[in-house]
Amino acid sequence: MPRFHCPLPLAAGRQITLPPEAARHVQVLRLQPGDALTLFNGEGGQWSAIVARMGRSEVLADVVEHQAVEREAARAVHLVVGMPANERMDWLVEKATELGAASIQPVAAARSVLKLSGERAQRRQAHWQAIAVAACEQSGRNRVPPVHAPLPLAEWLRTAPAPGPGDARLVLSLRDDSRPLAQAAGAAGVLRVLHGPEGGLTAQEEDAARGQGFAPASLGSRVLRAETASVAALAVLTLGG
């Protein structure tokens, strides 16, 4: 059944106008009045709905009932990613969303190829957020992970939320004192996982992260691409059990 993100107040018996992007998808799929839809607004669960009327650019839908369906990971993994260049960041956002990332914070590190600021950063953030929405529609997630505005790594480290009791902060590292990721994460229910861009974090950046309470964690002896590291870390932390 087609699934659409609909960031509107939803209630059984209400008729709504689908957002433009969802309406375009309905038209592309050649759905007709009476066809069934699934809607979600990111506030929990999903809603069954029926196409009520098709216009040239407007689609009306009747909301039928709420379904208390959640497909979130058992633990909240917040990714802090040194932005890889070009389409690789798009791929990272899509796959991280599918694998259950709770949020994605892009950061610019010393070795980052991609540098963003001002209006260009806002456009890229909106683009990545749209990719996360599409990945939720495809994967069945009913809560959309926020993709935060890009920040310099040093600024993010200064302003990052303090960890709560039992939370874990981890930095992916190739140093000898790193523990395997699953072991370093332990039983923490909320994790922030930091990794670098192409070329990794500099020694100074990793030391700064450690100084802010990030414990070194390893994905093994092989050197992974930046976008691969995110996916591998999420697989270990959200699919391991």
mmCIF file of C-alpha atoms in Angstrom:
data_model
loop_
_atom_site.group_PDB
_atom_site.id
_atom_site.type_symbol
_atom_site.label_atom_id
_atom_site.label_comp_id
_atom_site.label_asym_id
_atom_site.label_seq_id
_atom_site.Cartn_x
_atom_site.Cartn_y
_atom_site.Cartn_z
ATOM 1 C CA MET A 1 0.000 0.000 0.000
ATOM 2 C CA PRO A 2 1.411 3.451 -0.858
ATOM 3 C CA ARG A 3 2.791 5.330 2.172
ATOM 4 C CA PHE A 4 3.079 9.108 2.387
ATOM 5 C CA HIS A 5 4.503 11.504 4.938
ATOM 6 C CA CYS A 6 1.793 14.004 5.816
ATOM 7 C CA PRO A 7 3.009 16.507 8.445
ATOM 8 C CA LEU A 8 -0.499 17.632 9.388
ATOM 9 C CA PRO A 9 -2.823 16.991 12.347
ATOM 10 C CA LEU A 10 -4.541 13.705 11.503
ATOM 11 C CA ALA A 11 -7.749 12.360 13.030
ATOM 12 C CA ALA A 12 -10.251 9.669 12.099
ATOM 13 C CA GLY A 13 -13.103 11.036 10.001
ATOM 14 C CA ARG A 14 -11.188 14.108 8.867
ATOM 15 C CA GLN A 15 -10.774 14.994 5.203
ATOM 16 C CA ILE A 16 -7.400 16.530 4.384
ATOM 17 C CA THR A 17 -5.594 18.013 1.420
ATOM 18 C CA LEU A 18 -2.381 16.075 0.867
ATOM 19 C CA PRO A 19 0.848 18.092 0.855
ATOM 20 C CA PRO A 20 2.110 18.907 -2.660
ATOM 21 C CA GLU A 21 4.841 16.256 -2.697
ATOM 22 C CA ALA A 22 2.473 13.489 -1.569
ATOM 23 C CA ALA A 23 -0.172 14.684 -4.044
ATOM 24 C CA ARG A 24 2.346 14.469 -6.903
ATOM 25 C CA HIS A 25 3.233 10.912 -5.907
ATOM 26 C CA VAL A 26 -0.451 9.930 -5.819
ATOM 27 C CA GLN A 27 -0.862 11.286 -9.342
ATOM 28 C CA VAL A 28 2.283 9.588 -10.616
ATOM 29 C CA LEU A 29 0.996 6.282 -9.223
ATOM 30 C CA ARG A 30 -2.314 6.922 -11.025
ATOM 31 C CA LEU A 31 -4.329 6.277 -7.880
ATOM 32 C CA GLN A 32 -8.055 6.871 -8.096
ATOM 33 C CA PRO A 33 -10.819 7.873 -5.647
ATOM 34 C CA GLY A 34 -11.485 4.914 -3.375
ATOM 35 C CA ASP A 35 -7.885 3.672 -3.419
ATOM 36 C CA ALA A 36 -6.279 3.033 -0.029
ATOM 37 C CA LEU A 37 -3.286 4.941 1.397
ATOM 38 C CA THR A 38 -1.184 4.896 4.534
ATOM 39 C CA LEU A 39 -0.296 8.277 6.041
ATOM 40 C CA PHE A 40 2.087 9.180 8.859
ATOM 41 C CA ASN A 41 2.887 12.561 10.366
ATOM 42 C CA GLY A 42 5.886 11.657 12.527
ATOM 43 C CA GLU A 43 3.973 11.887 15.800
ATOM 44 C CA GLY A 44 3.665 8.123 16.246
ATOM 45 C CA GLY A 45 1.887 5.319 14.462
ATOM 46 C CA GLN A 46 0.253 5.558 11.071
ATOM 47 C CA TRP A 47 -3.193 6.241 9.629
ATOM 48 C CA SER A 48 -5.221 4.367 7.060
ATOM 49 C CA ALA A 49 -6.835 6.667 4.518
ATOM 50 C CA ILE A 50 -8.735 6.616 1.227
ATOM 51 C CA VAL A 51 -8.333 8.889 -1.784
ATOM 52 C CA ALA A 52 -11.491 11.047 -1.823
ATOM 53 C CA ARG A 53 -10.975 13.313 -4.811
ATOM 54 C CA MET A 54 -8.340 13.974 -7.464
ATOM 55 C CA GLY A 55 -7.806 17.403 -8.959
ATOM 56 C CA ARG A 56 -5.208 18.732 -11.387
ATOM 57 C CA SER A 57 -2.806 19.542 -8.584
ATOM 58 C CA GLU A 58 -4.818 18.794 -5.458
ATOM 59 C CA VAL A 59 -5.618 15.466 -3.843
ATOM 60 C CA LEU A 60 -8.115 15.056 -0.994
ATOM 61 C CA ALA A 61 -8.024 12.040 1.307
ATOM 62 C CA ASP A 62 -10.381 10.757 3.997
ATOM 63 C CA VAL A 63 -8.547 9.662 7.155
ATOM 64 C CA VAL A 64 -10.057 6.390 8.426
ATOM 65 C CA GLU A 65 -8.288 5.138 11.576
ATOM 66 C CA HIS A 66 -5.062 5.239 13.569
ATOM 67 C CA GLN A 67 -2.795 2.189 13.700
ATOM 68 C CA ALA A 68 -0.378 2.048 16.629
ATOM 69 C CA VAL A 69 2.526 0.722 14.591
ATOM 70 C CA GLU A 70 6.128 1.611 15.455
ATOM 71 C CA ARG A 71 9.244 0.329 13.720
ATOM 72 C CA GLU A 72 11.919 2.211 15.638
ATOM 73 C CA ALA A 73 15.172 0.670 16.829
ATOM 74 C CA ALA A 74 15.358 -0.584 20.405
ATOM 75 C CA ARG A 75 18.034 2.028 21.190
ATOM 76 C CA ALA A 76 18.385 5.607 19.966
ATOM 77 C CA VAL A 77 21.543 6.052 17.906
ATOM 78 C CA HIS A 78 22.353 9.669 17.023
ATOM 79 C CA LEU A 79 24.937 9.921 14.237
ATOM 80 C CA VAL A 80 27.465 12.761 14.118
ATOM 81 C CA VAL A 81 29.029 12.439 10.684
ATOM 82 C CA GLY A 82 31.967 14.127 9.064
ATOM 83 C CA MET A 83 30.224 14.946 5.797
ATOM 84 C CA PRO A 84 31.391 12.878 2.827
ATOM 85 C CA ALA A 85 31.307 14.672 -0.496
ATOM 86 C CA ASN A 86 28.546 14.897 -3.065
ATOM 87 C CA GLU A 87 26.150 11.960 -3.500
ATOM 88 C CA ARG A 88 27.809 9.947 -0.756
ATOM 89 C CA MET A 89 26.130 12.080 1.912
ATOM 90 C CA ASP A 90 22.776 11.554 0.188
ATOM 91 C CA TRP A 91 23.363 7.799 0.298
ATOM 92 C CA LEU A 92 24.435 7.974 3.945
ATOM 93 C CA VAL A 93 21.261 9.819 4.987
ATOM 94 C CA GLU A 94 19.039 7.380 3.103
ATOM 95 C CA LYS A 95 20.645 4.230 4.514
ATOM 96 C CA ALA A 96 21.024 5.630 8.040
ATOM 97 C CA THR A 97 17.307 6.421 8.059
ATOM 98 C CA GLU A 98 16.418 2.937 6.843
ATOM 99 C CA LEU A 99 18.594 1.419 9.581
ATOM 100 C CA GLY A 100 16.929 3.452 12.318
ATOM 101 C CA ALA A 101 19.161 6.451 13.090
ATOM 102 C CA ALA A 102 17.440 8.664 15.660
ATOM 103 C CA SER A 103 19.035 11.828 14.224
ATOM 104 C CA ILE A 104 21.845 12.860 11.897
ATOM 105 C CA GLN A 105 24.182 15.741 12.648
ATOM 106 C CA PRO A 106 26.478 16.669 9.731
ATOM 107 C CA VAL A 107 29.769 18.244 10.809
ATOM 108 C CA ALA A 108 32.689 19.763 8.919
ATOM 109 C CA ALA A 109 36.060 18.482 10.091
ATOM 110 C CA ALA A 110 39.577 19.484 9.095
ATOM 111 C CA ARG A 111 39.725 16.888 6.311
ATOM 112 C CA SER A 112 36.174 17.424 5.055
ATOM 113 C CA VAL A 113 35.926 17.984 1.314
ATOM 114 C CA LEU A 114 32.387 19.324 1.626
ATOM 115 C CA LYS A 115 32.238 22.747 3.277
ATOM 116 C CA LEU A 116 28.835 24.389 3.722
ATOM 117 C CA SER A 117 27.605 27.657 5.157
ATOM 118 C CA GLY A 118 24.775 30.158 4.812
ATOM 119 C CA GLU A 119 22.097 29.602 2.194
ATOM 120 C CA ARG A 120 23.934 26.681 0.622
ATOM 121 C CA ALA A 121 23.967 24.863 3.961
ATOM 122 C CA GLN A 122 20.232 25.492 4.380
ATOM 123 C CA ARG A 123 19.514 24.071 0.926
ATOM 124 C CA ARG A 124 21.568 20.956 1.588
ATOM 125 C CA GLN A 125 19.921 20.426 4.970
ATOM 126 C CA ALA A 126 16.455 20.650 3.372
ATOM 127 C CA HIS A 127 17.590 18.252 0.623
ATOM 128 C CA TRP A 128 18.878 15.720 3.161
ATOM 129 C CA GLN A 129 15.725 16.033 5.257
ATOM 130 C CA ALA A 130 13.644 15.232 2.164
ATOM 131 C CA ILE A 131 15.787 12.142 1.581
ATOM 132 C CA ALA A 132 15.105 11.036 5.170
ATOM 133 C CA VAL A 133 11.354 11.494 4.609
ATOM 134 C CA ALA A 134 11.465 9.400 1.421
ATOM 135 C CA ALA A 135 13.462 6.695 3.220
ATOM 136 C CA CYS A 136 10.811 6.560 5.962
ATOM 137 C CA GLU A 137 8.069 6.207 3.350
ATOM 138 C CA GLN A 138 9.952 3.326 1.749
ATOM 139 C CA SER A 139 11.130 1.523 4.888
ATOM 140 C CA GLY A 140 7.962 1.749 6.977
ATOM 141 C CA ARG A 141 9.307 4.056 9.689
ATOM 142 C CA ASN A 142 6.668 6.339 11.149
ATOM 143 C CA ARG A 143 9.052 8.778 12.833
ATOM 144 C CA VAL A 144 11.317 10.906 10.661
ATOM 145 C CA PRO A 145 14.846 11.439 12.042
ATOM 146 C CA PRO A 146 15.850 15.098 12.012
ATOM 147 C CA VAL A 147 18.835 16.024 9.868
ATOM 148 C CA HIS A 148 20.325 18.972 11.710
ATOM 149 C CA ALA A 149 22.023 22.015 10.217
ATOM 150 C CA PRO A 150 25.700 21.404 9.380
ATOM 151 C CA LEU A 151 28.178 22.724 11.949
ATOM 152 C CA PRO A 152 31.952 22.838 12.306
ATOM 153 C CA LEU A 153 33.034 19.895 14.432
ATOM 154 C CA ALA A 154 34.670 22.103 17.064
ATOM 155 C CA GLU A 155 31.458 24.115 17.456
ATOM 156 C CA TRP A 156 29.339 21.003 17.745
ATOM 157 C CA LEU A 157 31.622 19.561 20.427
ATOM 158 C CA ARG A 158 31.257 22.788 22.439
ATOM 159 C CA THR A 159 27.466 22.874 22.196
ATOM 160 C CA ALA A 160 26.468 19.180 22.084
ATOM 161 C CA PRO A 161 23.763 18.079 24.539
ATOM 162 C CA ALA A 162 25.100 16.628 27.756
ATOM 163 C CA PRO A 163 24.648 12.851 27.989
ATOM 164 C CA GLY A 164 21.948 11.553 30.287
ATOM 165 C CA PRO A 165 22.397 8.799 32.876
ATOM 166 C CA GLY A 166 23.392 5.601 31.130
ATOM 167 C CA ASP A 167 23.930 7.282 27.754
ATOM 168 C CA ALA A 168 27.099 6.633 25.759
ATOM 169 C CA ARG A 169 29.308 8.809 23.570
ATOM 170 C CA LEU A 170 31.520 6.982 21.091
ATOM 171 C CA VAL A 171 34.039 8.061 18.470
ATOM 172 C CA LEU A 172 35.023 5.602 15.754
ATOM 173 C CA SER A 173 38.779 5.198 15.937
ATOM 174 C CA LEU A 174 41.617 3.106 14.518
ATOM 175 C CA ARG A 175 43.826 3.590 17.571
ATOM 176 C CA ASP A 176 45.009 0.559 19.515
ATOM 177 C CA ASP A 177 43.053 1.424 22.654
ATOM 178 C CA SER A 178 39.677 1.269 20.854
ATOM 179 C CA ARG A 179 37.218 -1.377 21.969
ATOM 180 C CA PRO A 180 34.871 -3.192 19.560
ATOM 181 C CA LEU A 181 31.826 -1.008 18.946
ATOM 182 C CA ALA A 182 29.239 -3.371 20.450
ATOM 183 C CA GLN A 183 31.376 -3.783 23.557
ATOM 184 C CA ALA A 184 31.981 -0.047 23.919
ATOM 185 C CA ALA A 185 28.249 0.661 23.567
ATOM 186 C CA GLY A 186 27.334 -1.793 26.299
ATOM 187 C CA ALA A 187 23.677 -1.602 27.314
ATOM 188 C CA ALA A 188 23.308 2.132 26.658
ATOM 189 C CA GLY A 189 19.865 3.019 25.371
ATOM 190 C CA VAL A 190 20.960 6.344 23.866
ATOM 191 C CA LEU A 191 24.204 6.705 21.938
ATOM 192 C CA ARG A 192 25.959 9.469 20.033
ATOM 193 C CA VAL A 193 28.398 8.065 17.505
ATOM 194 C CA LEU A 194 30.951 10.384 15.920
ATOM 195 C CA HIS A 195 33.063 9.545 12.907
ATOM 196 C CA GLY A 196 35.195 11.538 10.522
ATOM 197 C CA PRO A 197 34.980 12.381 6.807
ATOM 198 C CA GLU A 198 37.216 11.057 4.036
ATOM 199 C CA GLY A 199 40.637 10.692 5.626
ATOM 200 C CA GLY A 200 39.157 10.465 9.120
ATOM 201 C CA LEU A 201 39.469 12.829 12.048
ATOM 202 C CA THR A 202 42.819 14.419 12.762
ATOM 203 C CA ALA A 203 44.605 13.361 15.937
ATOM 204 C CA GLN A 204 43.731 16.724 17.464
ATOM 205 C CA GLU A 205 40.033 16.327 16.606
ATOM 206 C CA GLU A 206 39.867 12.836 18.049
ATOM 207 C CA ASP A 207 41.635 14.028 21.196
ATOM 208 C CA ALA A 208 39.116 16.879 21.501
ATOM 209 C CA ALA A 209 36.235 14.408 21.195
ATOM 210 C CA ARG A 210 37.772 12.161 23.818
ATOM 211 C CA GLY A 211 38.128 15.190 26.052
ATOM 212 C CA GLN A 212 34.360 15.677 25.770
ATOM 213 C CA GLY A 213 33.668 12.135 26.935
ATOM 214 C CA PHE A 214 33.663 10.229 23.633
ATOM 215 C CA ALA A 215 35.077 6.746 24.172
ATOM 216 C CA PRO A 216 37.056 5.190 21.295
ATOM 217 C CA ALA A 217 35.273 2.384 19.467
ATOM 218 C CA SER A 218 36.340 0.211 16.557
ATOM 219 C CA LEU A 219 34.613 -1.435 13.597
ATOM 220 C CA GLY A 220 37.615 -3.691 13.024
ATOM 221 C CA SER A 221 41.015 -3.422 11.437
ATOM 222 C CA ARG A 222 39.831 -2.445 7.946
ATOM 223 C CA VAL A 223 39.571 1.224 6.969
ATOM 224 C CA LEU A 224 36.010 1.979 5.856
ATOM 225 C CA ARG A 225 34.747 4.858 3.766
ATOM 226 C CA ALA A 226 33.003 7.551 5.776
ATOM 227 C CA GLU A 227 29.539 6.607 4.528
ATOM 228 C CA THR A 228 30.212 2.885 5.014
ATOM 229 C CA ALA A 229 31.255 3.482 8.621
ATOM 230 C CA SER A 230 27.879 5.038 9.446
ATOM 231 C CA VAL A 231 25.948 2.141 7.979
ATOM 232 C CA ALA A 232 28.179 -0.463 9.614
ATOM 233 C CA ALA A 233 27.906 1.227 13.023
ATOM 234 C CA LEU A 234 24.128 1.400 12.794
ATOM 235 C CA ALA A 235 23.927 -2.248 11.741
ATOM 236 C CA VAL A 236 25.966 -3.274 14.771
ATOM 237 C CA LEU A 237 24.000 -1.106 17.195
ATOM 238 C CA THR A 238 20.433 -1.491 15.910
ATOM 239 C CA LEU A 239 20.355 -4.919 14.255
ATOM 240 C CA GLY A 240 22.786 -6.831 16.438
ATOM 241 C CA GLY A 241 20.052 -8.231 18.679
#
